[in-house]
Short mmCIF file of C-alpha atoms in Angstrom, two decimals:
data_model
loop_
_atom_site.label_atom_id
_atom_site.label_comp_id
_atom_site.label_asym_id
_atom_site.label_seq_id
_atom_site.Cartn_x
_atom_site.Cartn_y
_atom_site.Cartn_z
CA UNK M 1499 -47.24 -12.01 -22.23
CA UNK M 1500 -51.08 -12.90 -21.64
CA UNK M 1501 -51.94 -11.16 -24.86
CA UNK M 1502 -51.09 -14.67 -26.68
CA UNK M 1503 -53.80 -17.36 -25.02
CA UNK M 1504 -52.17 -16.90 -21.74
CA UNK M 1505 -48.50 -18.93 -22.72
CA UNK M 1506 -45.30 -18.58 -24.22
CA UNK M 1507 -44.11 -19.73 -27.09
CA UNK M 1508 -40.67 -21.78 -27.61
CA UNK M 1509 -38.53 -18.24 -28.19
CA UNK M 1510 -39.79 -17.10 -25.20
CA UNK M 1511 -38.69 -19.73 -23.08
CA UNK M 1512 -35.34 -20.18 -24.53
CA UNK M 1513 -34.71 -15.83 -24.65
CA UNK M 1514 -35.86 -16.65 -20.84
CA UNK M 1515 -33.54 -19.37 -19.99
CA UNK M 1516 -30.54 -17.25 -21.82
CA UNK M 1517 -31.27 -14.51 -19.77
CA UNK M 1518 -31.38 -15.95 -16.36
CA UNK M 1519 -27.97 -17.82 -17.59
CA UNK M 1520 -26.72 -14.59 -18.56
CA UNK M 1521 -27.56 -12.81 -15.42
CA UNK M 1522 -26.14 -15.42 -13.14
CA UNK M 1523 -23.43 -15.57 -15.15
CA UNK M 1524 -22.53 -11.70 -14.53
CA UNK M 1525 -23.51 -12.23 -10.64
CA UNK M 1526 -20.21 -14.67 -10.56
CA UNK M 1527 -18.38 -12.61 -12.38
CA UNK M 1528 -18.54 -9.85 -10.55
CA UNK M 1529 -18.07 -11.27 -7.23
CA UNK M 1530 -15.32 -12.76 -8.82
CA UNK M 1531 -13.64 -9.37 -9.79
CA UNK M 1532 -14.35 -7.35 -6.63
CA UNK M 1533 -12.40 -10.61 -4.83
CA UNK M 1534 -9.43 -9.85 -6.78
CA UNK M 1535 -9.53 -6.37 -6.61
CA UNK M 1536 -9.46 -6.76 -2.91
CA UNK M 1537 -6.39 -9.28 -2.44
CA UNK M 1538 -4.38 -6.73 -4.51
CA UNK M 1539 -4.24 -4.42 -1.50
CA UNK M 1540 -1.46 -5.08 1.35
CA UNK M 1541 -2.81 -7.04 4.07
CA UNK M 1542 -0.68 -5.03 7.04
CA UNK M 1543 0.20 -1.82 7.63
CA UNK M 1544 3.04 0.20 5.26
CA UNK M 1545 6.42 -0.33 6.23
CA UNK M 1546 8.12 2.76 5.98
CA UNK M 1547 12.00 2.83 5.49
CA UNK M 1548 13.79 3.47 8.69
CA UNK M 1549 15.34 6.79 9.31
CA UNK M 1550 18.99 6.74 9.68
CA UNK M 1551 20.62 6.87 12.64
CA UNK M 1552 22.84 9.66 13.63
CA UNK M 1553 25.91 8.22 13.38
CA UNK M 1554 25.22 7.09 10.25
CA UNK M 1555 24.26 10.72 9.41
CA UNK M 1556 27.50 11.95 10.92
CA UNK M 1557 29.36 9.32 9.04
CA UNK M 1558 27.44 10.56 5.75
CA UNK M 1559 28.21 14.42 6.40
CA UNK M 1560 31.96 12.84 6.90
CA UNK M 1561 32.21 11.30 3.66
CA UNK M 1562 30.94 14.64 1.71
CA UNK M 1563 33.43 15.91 2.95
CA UNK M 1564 30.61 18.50 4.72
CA UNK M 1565 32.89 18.40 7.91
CA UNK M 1566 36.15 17.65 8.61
CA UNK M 1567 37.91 14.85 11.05
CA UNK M 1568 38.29 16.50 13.80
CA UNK M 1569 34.56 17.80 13.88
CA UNK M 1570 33.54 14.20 13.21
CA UNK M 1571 35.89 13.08 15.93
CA UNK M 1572 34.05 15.40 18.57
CA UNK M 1573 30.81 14.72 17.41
CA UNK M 1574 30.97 11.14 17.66
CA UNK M 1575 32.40 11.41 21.13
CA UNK M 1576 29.32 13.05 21.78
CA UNK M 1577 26.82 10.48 20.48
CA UNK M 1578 29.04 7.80 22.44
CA UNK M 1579 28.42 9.88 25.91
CA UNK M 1580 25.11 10.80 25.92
CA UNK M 1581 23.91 7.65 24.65
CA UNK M 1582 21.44 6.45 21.48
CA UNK M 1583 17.93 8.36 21.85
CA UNK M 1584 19.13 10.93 24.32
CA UNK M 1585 20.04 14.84 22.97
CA UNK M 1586 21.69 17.32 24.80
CA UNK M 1587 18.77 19.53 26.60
CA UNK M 1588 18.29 22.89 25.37
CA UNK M 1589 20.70 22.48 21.75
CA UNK M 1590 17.64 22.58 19.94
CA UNK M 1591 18.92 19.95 17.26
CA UNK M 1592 16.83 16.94 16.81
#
């Protein structure tokens, strides 16, 4: 740059002035663009689809045809007396 009597001529200024438009130019952008990348991704934790209950299992297995009424009957008199959340200790079903 000094090997011209120590100035720039017109070119230089205005490749200059391009470039530092240019440059801030891409700064925006790309803040820009890593914004919107990040408010794609969910804000809150994953909802994950509730397991079915087991009557609603029994009533499934029912319907297949997998038992019959009388095995559905018992069963569901069994849910009913030991309550929702509570198993029968040592049965080993979950």
């Amino acid at each position: 740059m000094f090997w011209y009597d120590h100035g720039m001529g017109g070119w230089g200024w205005v490749a200059m002035s391009f470039s530092m438009l240019l440059l801030v130019a891409l700064a925006i952008a790309g803040v820009v663009l890593l914004l919107r990348s990040v408010d794609r991704f969910p804000s809150g934790p994953v909802q994950l689809p509730a397991a079915p209950s087991a009557k609603q299992v029994l009533a499934e297995r029912f319907a297949r045809g997998e038992i019959d009424e009388e095995e559905y009957e018992q069963r569901l008199t069994a849910l009913r007396a030991h309550g929702p959340g509570q198993g029968r200790p040592g049965s080993g079903e979950n």
